[in-house]
PDB file of C-alpha atoms and ligand atoms in Angstrom:
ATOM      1  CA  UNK Y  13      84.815 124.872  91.009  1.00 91.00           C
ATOM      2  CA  UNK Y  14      86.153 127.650  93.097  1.00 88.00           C
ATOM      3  CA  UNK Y  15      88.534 129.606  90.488  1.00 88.00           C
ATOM      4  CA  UNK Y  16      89.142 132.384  93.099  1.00 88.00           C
ATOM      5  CA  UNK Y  17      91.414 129.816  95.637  1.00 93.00           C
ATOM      6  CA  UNK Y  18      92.133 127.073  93.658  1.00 96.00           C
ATOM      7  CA  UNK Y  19      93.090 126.102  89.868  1.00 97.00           C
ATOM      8  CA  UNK Y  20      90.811 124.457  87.520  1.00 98.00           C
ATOM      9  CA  UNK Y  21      92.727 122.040  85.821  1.00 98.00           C
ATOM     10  CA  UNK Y  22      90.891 119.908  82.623  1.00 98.00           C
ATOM     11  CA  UNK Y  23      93.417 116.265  82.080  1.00 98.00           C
ATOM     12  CA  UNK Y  24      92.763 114.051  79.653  1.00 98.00           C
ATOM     13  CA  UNK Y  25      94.002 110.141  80.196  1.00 98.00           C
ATOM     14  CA  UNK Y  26      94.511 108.544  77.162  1.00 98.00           C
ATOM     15  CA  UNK Y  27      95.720 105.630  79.198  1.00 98.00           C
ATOM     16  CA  UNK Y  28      96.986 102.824  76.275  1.00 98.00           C
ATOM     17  CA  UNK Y  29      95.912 104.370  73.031  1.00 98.00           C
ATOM     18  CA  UNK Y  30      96.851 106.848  70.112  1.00 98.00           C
ATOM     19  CA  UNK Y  31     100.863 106.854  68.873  1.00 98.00           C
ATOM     20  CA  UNK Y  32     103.175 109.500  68.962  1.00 98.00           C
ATOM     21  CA  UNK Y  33     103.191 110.005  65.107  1.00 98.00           C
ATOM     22  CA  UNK Y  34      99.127 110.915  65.660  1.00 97.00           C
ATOM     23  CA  UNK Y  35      99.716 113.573  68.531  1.00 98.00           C
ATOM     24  CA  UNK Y  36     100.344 116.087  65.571  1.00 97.00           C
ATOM     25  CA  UNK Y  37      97.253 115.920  63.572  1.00 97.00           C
ATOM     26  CA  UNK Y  38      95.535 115.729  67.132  1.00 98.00           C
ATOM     27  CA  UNK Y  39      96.377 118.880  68.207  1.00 98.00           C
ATOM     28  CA  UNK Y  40      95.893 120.733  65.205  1.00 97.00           C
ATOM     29  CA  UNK Y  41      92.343 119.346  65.360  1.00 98.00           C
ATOM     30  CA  UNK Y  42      91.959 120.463  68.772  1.00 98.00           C
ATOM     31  CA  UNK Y  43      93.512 124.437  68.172  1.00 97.00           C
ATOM     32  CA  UNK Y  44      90.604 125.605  66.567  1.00 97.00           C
ATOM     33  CA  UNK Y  45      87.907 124.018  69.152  1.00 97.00           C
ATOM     34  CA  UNK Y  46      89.467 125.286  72.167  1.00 97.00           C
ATOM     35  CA  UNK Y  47      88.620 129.171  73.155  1.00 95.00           C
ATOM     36  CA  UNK Y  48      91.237 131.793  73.359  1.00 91.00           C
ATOM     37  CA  UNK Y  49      92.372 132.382  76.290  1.00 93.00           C
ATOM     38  CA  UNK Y  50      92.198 129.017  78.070  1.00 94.00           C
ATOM     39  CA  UNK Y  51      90.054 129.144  80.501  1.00 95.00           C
ATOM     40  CA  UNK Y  52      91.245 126.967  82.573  1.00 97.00           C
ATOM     41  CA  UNK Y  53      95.461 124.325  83.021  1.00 98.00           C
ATOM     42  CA  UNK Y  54      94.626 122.132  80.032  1.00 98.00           C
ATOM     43  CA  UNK Y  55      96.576 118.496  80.545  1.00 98.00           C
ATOM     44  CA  UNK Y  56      97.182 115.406  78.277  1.00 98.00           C
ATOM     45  CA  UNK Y  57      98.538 112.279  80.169  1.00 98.00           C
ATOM     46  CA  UNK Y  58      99.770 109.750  77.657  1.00 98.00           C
ATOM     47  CA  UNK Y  59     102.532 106.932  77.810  1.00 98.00           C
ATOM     48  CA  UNK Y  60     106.009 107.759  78.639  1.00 98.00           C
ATOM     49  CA  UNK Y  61     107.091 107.135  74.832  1.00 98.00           C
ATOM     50  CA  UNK Y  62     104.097 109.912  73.466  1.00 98.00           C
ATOM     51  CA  UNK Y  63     105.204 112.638  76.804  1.00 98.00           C
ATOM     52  CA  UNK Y  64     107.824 114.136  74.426  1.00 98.00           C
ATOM     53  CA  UNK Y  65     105.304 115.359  71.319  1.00 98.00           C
ATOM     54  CA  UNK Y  66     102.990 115.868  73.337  1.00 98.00           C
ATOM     55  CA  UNK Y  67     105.315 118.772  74.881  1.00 98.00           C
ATOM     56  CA  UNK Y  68     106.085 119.701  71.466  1.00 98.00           C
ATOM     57  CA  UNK Y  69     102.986 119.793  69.736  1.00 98.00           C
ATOM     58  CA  UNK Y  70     100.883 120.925  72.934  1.00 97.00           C
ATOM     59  CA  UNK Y  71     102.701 123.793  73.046  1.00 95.00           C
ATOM     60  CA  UNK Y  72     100.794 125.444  70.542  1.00 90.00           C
ATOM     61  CA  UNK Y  73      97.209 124.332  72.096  1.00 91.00           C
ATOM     62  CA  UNK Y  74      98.673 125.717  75.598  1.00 95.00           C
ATOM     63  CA  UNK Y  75      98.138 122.500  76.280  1.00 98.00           C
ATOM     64  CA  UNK Y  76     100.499 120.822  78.948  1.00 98.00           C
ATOM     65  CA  UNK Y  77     101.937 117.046  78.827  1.00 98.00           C
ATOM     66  CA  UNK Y  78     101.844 114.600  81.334  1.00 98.00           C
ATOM     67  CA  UNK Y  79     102.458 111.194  81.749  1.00 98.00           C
ATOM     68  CA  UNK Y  80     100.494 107.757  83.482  1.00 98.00           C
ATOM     69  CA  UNK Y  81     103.008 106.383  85.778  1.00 98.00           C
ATOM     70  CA  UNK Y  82     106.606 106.773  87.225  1.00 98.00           C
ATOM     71  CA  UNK Y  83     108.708 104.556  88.710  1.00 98.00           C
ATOM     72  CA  UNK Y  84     109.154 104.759  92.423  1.00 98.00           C
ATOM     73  CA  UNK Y  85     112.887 104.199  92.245  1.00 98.00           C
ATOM     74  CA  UNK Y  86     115.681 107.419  91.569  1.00 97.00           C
ATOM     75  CA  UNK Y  87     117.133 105.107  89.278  1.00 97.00           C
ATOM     76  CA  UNK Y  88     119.229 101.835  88.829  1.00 98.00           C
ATOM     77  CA  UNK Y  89     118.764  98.493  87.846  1.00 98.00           C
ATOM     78  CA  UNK Y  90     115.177  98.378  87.284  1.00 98.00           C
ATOM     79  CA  UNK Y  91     114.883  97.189  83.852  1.00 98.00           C
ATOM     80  CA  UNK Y  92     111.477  98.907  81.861  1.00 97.00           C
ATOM     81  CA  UNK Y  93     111.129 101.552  84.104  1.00 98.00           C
ATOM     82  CA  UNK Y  94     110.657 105.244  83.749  1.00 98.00           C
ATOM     83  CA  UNK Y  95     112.223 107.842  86.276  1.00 98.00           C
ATOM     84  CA  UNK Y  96     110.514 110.777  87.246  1.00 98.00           C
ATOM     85  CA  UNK Y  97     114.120 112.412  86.125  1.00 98.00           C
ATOM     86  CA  UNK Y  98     113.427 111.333  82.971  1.00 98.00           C
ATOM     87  CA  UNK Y  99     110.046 112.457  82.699  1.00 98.00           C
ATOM     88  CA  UNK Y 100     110.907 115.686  84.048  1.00 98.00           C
ATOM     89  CA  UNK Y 101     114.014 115.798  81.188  1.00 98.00           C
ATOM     90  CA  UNK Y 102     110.979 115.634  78.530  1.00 98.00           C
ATOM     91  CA  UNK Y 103     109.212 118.307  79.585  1.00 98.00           C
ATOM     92  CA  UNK Y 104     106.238 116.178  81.463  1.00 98.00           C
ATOM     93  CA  UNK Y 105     104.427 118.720  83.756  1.00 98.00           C
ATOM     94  CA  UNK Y 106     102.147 116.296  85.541  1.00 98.00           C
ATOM     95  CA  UNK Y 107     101.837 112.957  85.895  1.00 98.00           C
ATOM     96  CA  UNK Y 108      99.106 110.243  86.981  1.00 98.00           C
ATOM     97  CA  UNK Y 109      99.344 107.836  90.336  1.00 98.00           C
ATOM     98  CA  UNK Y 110      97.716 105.291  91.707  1.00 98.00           C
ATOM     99  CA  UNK Y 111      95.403 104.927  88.905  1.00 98.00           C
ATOM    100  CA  UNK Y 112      92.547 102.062  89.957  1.00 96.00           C
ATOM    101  CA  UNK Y 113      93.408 100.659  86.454  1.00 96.00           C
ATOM    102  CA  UNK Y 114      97.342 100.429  88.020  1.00 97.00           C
ATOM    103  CA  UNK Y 115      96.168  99.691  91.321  1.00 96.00           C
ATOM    104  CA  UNK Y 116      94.124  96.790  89.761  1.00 94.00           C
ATOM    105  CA  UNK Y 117      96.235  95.112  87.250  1.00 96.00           C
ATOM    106  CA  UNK Y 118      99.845  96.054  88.647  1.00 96.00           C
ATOM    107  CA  UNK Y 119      98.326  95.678  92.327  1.00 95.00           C
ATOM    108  CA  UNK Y 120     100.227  98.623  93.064  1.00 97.00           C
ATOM    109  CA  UNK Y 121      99.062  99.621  97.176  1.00 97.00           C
ATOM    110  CA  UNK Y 122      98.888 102.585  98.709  1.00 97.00           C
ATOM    111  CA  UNK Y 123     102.678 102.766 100.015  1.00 97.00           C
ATOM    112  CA  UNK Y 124     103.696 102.220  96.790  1.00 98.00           C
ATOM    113  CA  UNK Y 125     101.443 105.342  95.641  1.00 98.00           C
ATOM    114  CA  UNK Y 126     103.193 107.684  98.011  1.00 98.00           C
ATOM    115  CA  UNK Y 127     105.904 106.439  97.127  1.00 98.00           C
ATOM    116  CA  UNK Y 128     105.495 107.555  93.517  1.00 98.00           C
ATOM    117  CA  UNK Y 129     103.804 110.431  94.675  1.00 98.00           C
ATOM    118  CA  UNK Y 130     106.590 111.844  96.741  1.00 98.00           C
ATOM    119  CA  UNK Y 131     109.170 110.662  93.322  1.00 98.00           C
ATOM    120  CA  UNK Y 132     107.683 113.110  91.147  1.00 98.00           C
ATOM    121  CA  UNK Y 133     107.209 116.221  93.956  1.00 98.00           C
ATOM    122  CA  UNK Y 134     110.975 115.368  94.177  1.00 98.00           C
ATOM    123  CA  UNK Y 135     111.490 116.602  90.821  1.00 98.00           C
ATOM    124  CA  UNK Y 136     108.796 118.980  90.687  1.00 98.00           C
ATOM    125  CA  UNK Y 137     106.581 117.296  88.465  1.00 98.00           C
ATOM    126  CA  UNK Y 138     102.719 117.480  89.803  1.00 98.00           C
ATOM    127  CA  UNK Y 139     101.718 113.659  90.878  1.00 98.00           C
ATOM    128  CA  UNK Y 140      97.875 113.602  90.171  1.00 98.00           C
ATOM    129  CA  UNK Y 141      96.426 111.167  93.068  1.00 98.00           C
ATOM    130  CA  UNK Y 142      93.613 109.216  92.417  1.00 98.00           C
ATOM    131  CA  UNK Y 143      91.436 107.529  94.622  1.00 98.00           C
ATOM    132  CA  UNK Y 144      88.074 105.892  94.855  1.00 98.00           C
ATOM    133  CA  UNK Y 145      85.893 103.304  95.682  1.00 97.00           C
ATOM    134  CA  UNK Y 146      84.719 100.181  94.365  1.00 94.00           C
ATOM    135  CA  UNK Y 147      80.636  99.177  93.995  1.00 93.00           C
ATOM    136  CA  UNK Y 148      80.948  96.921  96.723  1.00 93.00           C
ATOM    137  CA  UNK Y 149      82.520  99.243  98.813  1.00 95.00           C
ATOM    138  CA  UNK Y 150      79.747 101.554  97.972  1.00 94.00           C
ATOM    139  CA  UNK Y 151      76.703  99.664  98.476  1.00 91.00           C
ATOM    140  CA  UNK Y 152      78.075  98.449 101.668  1.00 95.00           C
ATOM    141  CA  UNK Y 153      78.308 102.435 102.509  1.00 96.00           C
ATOM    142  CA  UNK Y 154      82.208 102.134 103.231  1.00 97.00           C
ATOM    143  CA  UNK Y 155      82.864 105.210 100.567  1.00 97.00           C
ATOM    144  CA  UNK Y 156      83.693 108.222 102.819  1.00 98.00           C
ATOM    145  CA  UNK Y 157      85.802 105.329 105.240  1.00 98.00           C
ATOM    146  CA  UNK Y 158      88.177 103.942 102.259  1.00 98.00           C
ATOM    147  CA  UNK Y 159      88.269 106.695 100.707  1.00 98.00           C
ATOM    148  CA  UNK Y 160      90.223 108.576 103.483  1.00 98.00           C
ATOM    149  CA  UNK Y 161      92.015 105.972 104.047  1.00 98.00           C
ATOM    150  CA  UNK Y 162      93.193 106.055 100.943  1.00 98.00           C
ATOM    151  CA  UNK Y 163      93.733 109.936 100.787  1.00 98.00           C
ATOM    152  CA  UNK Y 164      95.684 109.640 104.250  1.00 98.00           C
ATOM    153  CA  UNK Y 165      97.913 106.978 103.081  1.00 98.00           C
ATOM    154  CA  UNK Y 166      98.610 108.882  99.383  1.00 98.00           C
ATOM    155  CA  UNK Y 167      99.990 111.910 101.196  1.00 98.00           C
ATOM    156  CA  UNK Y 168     101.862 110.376 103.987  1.00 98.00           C
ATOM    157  CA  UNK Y 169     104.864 112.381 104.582  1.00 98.00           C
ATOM    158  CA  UNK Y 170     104.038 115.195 101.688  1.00 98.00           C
ATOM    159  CA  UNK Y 171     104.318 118.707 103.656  1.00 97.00           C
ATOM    160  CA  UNK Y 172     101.726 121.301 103.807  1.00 97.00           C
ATOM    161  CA  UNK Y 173     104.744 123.140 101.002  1.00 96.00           C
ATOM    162  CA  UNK Y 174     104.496 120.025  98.608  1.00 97.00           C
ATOM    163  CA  UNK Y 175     100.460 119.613  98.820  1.00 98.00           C
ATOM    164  CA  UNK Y 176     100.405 122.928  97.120  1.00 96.00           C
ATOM    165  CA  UNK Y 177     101.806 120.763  93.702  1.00 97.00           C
ATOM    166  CA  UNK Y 178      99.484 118.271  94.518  1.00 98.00           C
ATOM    167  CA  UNK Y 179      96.291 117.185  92.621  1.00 98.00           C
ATOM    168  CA  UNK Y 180      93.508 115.153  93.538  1.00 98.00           C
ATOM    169  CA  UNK Y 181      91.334 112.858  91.264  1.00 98.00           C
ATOM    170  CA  UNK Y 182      88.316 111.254  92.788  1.00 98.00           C
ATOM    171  CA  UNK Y 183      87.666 108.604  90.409  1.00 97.00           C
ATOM    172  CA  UNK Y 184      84.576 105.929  91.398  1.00 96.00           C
ATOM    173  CA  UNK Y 185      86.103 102.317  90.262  1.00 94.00           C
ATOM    174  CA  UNK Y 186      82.551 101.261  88.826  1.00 90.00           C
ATOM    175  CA  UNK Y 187      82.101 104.839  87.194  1.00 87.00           C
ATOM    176  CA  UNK Y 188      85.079 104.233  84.855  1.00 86.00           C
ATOM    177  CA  UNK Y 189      84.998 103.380  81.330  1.00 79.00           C
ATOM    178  CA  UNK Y 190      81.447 102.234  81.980  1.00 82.00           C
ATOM    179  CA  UNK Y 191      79.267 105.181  81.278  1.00 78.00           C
ATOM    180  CA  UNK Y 192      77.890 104.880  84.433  1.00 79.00           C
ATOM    181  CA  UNK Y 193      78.709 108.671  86.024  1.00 81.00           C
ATOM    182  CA  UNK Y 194      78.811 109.351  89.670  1.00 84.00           C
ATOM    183  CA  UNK Y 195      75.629 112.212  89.764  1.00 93.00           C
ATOM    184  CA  UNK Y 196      77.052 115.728  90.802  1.00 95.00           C
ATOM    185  CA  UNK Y 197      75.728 115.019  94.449  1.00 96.00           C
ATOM    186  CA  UNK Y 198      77.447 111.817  95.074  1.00 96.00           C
ATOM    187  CA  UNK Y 199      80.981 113.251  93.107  1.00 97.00           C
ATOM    188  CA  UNK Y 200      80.554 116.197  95.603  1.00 98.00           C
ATOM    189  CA  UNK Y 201      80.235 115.039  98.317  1.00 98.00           C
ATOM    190  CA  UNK Y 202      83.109 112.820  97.838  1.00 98.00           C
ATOM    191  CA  UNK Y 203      85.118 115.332  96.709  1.00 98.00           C
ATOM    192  CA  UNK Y 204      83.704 117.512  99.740  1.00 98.00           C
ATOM    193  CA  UNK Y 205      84.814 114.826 102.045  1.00 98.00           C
ATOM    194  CA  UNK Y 206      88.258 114.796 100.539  1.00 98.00           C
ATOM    195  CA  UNK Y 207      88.847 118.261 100.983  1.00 98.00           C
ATOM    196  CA  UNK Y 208      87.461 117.560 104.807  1.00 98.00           C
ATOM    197  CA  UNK Y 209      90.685 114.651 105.287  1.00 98.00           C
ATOM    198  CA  UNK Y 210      92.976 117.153 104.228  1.00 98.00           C
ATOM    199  CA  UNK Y 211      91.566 120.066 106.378  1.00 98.00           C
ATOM    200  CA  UNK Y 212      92.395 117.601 109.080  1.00 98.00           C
ATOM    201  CA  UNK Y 213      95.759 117.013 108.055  1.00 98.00           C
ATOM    202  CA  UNK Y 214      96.858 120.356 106.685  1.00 98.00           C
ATOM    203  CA  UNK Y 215      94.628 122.857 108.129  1.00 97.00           C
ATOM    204  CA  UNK Y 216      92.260 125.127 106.452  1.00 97.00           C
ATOM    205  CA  UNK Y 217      94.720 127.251 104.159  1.00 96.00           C
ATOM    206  CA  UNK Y 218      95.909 124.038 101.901  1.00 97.00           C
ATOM    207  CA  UNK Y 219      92.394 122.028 101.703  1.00 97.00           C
ATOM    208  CA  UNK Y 220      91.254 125.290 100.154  1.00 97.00           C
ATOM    209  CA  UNK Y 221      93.614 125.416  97.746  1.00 97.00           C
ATOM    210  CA  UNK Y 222      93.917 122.032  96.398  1.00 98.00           C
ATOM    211  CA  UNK Y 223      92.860 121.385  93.234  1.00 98.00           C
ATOM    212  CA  UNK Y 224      89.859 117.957  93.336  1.00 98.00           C
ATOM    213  CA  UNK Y 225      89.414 116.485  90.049  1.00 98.00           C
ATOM    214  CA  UNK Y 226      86.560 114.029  89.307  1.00 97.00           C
ATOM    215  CA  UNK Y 227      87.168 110.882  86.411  1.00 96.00           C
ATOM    216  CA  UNK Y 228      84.606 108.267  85.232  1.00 94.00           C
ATOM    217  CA  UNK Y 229      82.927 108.535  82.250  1.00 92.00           C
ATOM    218  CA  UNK Y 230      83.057 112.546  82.330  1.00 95.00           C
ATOM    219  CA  UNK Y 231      81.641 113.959  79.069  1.00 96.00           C
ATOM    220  CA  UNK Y 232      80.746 116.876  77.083  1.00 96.00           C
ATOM    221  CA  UNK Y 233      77.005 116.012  78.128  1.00 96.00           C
ATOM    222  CA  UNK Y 234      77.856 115.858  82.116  1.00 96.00           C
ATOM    223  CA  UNK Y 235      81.063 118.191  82.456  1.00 97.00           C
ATOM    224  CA  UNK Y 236      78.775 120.913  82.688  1.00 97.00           C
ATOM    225  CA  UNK Y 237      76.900 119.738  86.047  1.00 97.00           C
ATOM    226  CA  UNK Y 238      79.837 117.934  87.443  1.00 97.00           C
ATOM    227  CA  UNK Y 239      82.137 120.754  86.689  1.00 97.00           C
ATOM    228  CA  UNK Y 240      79.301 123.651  88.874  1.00 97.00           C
ATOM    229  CA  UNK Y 241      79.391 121.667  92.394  1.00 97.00           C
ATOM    230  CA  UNK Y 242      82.057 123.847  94.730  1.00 97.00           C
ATOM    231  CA  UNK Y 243      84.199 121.032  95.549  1.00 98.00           C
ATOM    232  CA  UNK Y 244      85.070 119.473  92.296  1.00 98.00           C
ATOM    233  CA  UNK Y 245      87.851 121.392  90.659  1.00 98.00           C
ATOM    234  CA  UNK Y 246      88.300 120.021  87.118  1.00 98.00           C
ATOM    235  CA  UNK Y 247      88.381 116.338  85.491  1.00 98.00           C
ATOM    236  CA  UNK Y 248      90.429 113.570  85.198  1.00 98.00           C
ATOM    237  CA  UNK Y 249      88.779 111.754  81.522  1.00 98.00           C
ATOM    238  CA  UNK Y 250      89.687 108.893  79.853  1.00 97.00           C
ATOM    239  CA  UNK Y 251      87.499 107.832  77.147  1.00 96.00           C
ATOM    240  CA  UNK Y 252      86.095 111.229  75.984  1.00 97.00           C
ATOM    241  CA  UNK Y 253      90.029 113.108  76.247  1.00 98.00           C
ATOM    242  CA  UNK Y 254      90.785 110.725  72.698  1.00 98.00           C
ATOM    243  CA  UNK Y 255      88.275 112.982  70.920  1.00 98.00           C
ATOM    244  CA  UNK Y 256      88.996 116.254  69.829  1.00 98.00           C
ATOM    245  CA  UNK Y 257      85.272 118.126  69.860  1.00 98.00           C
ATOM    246  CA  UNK Y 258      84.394 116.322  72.937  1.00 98.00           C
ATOM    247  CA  UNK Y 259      87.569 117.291  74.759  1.00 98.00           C
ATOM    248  CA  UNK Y 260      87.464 120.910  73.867  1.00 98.00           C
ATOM    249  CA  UNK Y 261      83.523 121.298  75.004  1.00 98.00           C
ATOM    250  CA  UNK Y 262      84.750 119.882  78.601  1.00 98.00           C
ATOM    251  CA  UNK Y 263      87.349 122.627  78.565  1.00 98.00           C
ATOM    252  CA  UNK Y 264      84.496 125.455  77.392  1.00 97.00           C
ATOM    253  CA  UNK Y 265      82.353 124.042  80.348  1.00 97.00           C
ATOM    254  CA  UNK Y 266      85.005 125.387  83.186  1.00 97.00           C
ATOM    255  CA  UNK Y 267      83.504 128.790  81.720  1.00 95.00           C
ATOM    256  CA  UNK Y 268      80.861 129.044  83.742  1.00 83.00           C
TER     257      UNK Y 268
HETATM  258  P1  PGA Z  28      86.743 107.359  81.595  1.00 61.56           P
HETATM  259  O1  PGA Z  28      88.152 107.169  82.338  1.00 61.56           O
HETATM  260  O2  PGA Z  28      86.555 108.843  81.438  1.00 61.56           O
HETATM  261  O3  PGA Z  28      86.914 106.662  80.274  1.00 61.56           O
HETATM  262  O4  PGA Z  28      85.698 106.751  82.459  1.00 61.56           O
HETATM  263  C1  PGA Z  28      88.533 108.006  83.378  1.00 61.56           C
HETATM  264  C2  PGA Z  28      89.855 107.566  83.926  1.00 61.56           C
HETATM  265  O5  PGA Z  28      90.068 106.355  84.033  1.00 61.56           O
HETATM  266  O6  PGA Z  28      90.713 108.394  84.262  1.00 61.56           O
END
């Protein structure tokens, strides 16, 4: 983390699970766990239908709602889809793209990304961009290659202006859901590497203030280590954000 350029931002991904009726008891679970003042943007992504308690009931945690996916399209005939006007009507603040979970089962590319991406700056809601690399990609040592390939492609057209409502996630495909973590050293220097594509692009000024999450299988064990290396900038958690003690300790390990 480097809180004196860039935010530290802690998002939960509950991807498909919990209901809306639940998001009450959840956060008054969570109130008391969570230290006073928050030390650091606090963010639940749920499904479109949950976005709206979780405004209402987050508001209380100071915690901020965000959704999973948005439709690339303004609007129209585009039956089951969900407008980034529509989640900025219900109060969603951020709101995941590009997911490897979306990328893998809606094969949803990298145009398609950007073109989400660039949706939801439209309407100032803050796309969170994830990227990352398969095992075979790793083990044949093509990380730091895809990877900004993938980071060039995701911000294709955004301005040095937009970047600055722009969030990272560096998420390892064959770290997530599995337990298997990406150690501090290889999630830095990832996230290091990121920072260095957008340097390129941007210049110095934005790739030091963009915020560089890490996801896969963070957890109130790891946070702690994961959460000290300079370049990463908060998490992106899946498995760990659907429980209420575990959440909160990732939150109290930004206070370091
Ligand atoms: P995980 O999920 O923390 O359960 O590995 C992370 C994510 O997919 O965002």
């Amino acid at each position: 983390m480097n809180r004196r350029y860039r935010k530290t931002i802690i998002a939960g991904n509950w991807k498909m699970n919990m209901t809306a009726s639940g998001i009450k008891s959840f956060m008054q679970e969570l109130k008391p766990l969570l230290p006073s003042p928050k030390p650091c943007e606090i963010v639940l992504c749920t499904p479109a239908v949950m976005v709206q308690n979780m405004v209402k009931f987050g508001k209380d945690c100071k915690v901020a709602a965000g959704a999973e996916d948005v439709s690339k399209y303004e609007k129209g005939a585009y039956t089951g889809e969900v407008s980034a006007d529509m989640l900025k009507d219900i109060g969603a603040k951020y709101c995941i793209v590009g997911h490897s979970e979306r990328r893998q089962y809606h094969h949803e590319d990298d145009m398609l990304v950007n073109a989400k991406a660039k949706a939801l700056i439209e309407k100032n809601i803050i796309p969170i961009i994830c990227v990352g690399e398969s095992l075979e990609q790793r083990e044949m040592d093509l990380t730091i290659e895809y990877i900004t390939y993938q980071v060039k492609a995701a911000l294709s057209g955004i301005t040095a202006a937009q970047l600055r409502h722009v969030v990272i996630a560096y998420e390892p495909i064959w770290a997530i859901g599995t337990g298997k973590t990406a150690t501090s050293e290889q999630a830095q220097e990832v996230c290091c590497a990121i920072r260095g594509v957008i340097r390129k692009m941007y210049g110095a000024r934005p790739a030091r203030s963009v915020s560089i999450l890490y996801g896969g299988s963070m957890n109130a064990k790891n946070a702690a280590e994961l959460l000290a290396q300079p370049d990463i900038d908060g998490g992106l958690i899946g498995g760990a954000s659907l429980k209420t003690a575990d959440f909160a300790t990732i939150v109290k390990a930004t206070m370091q």
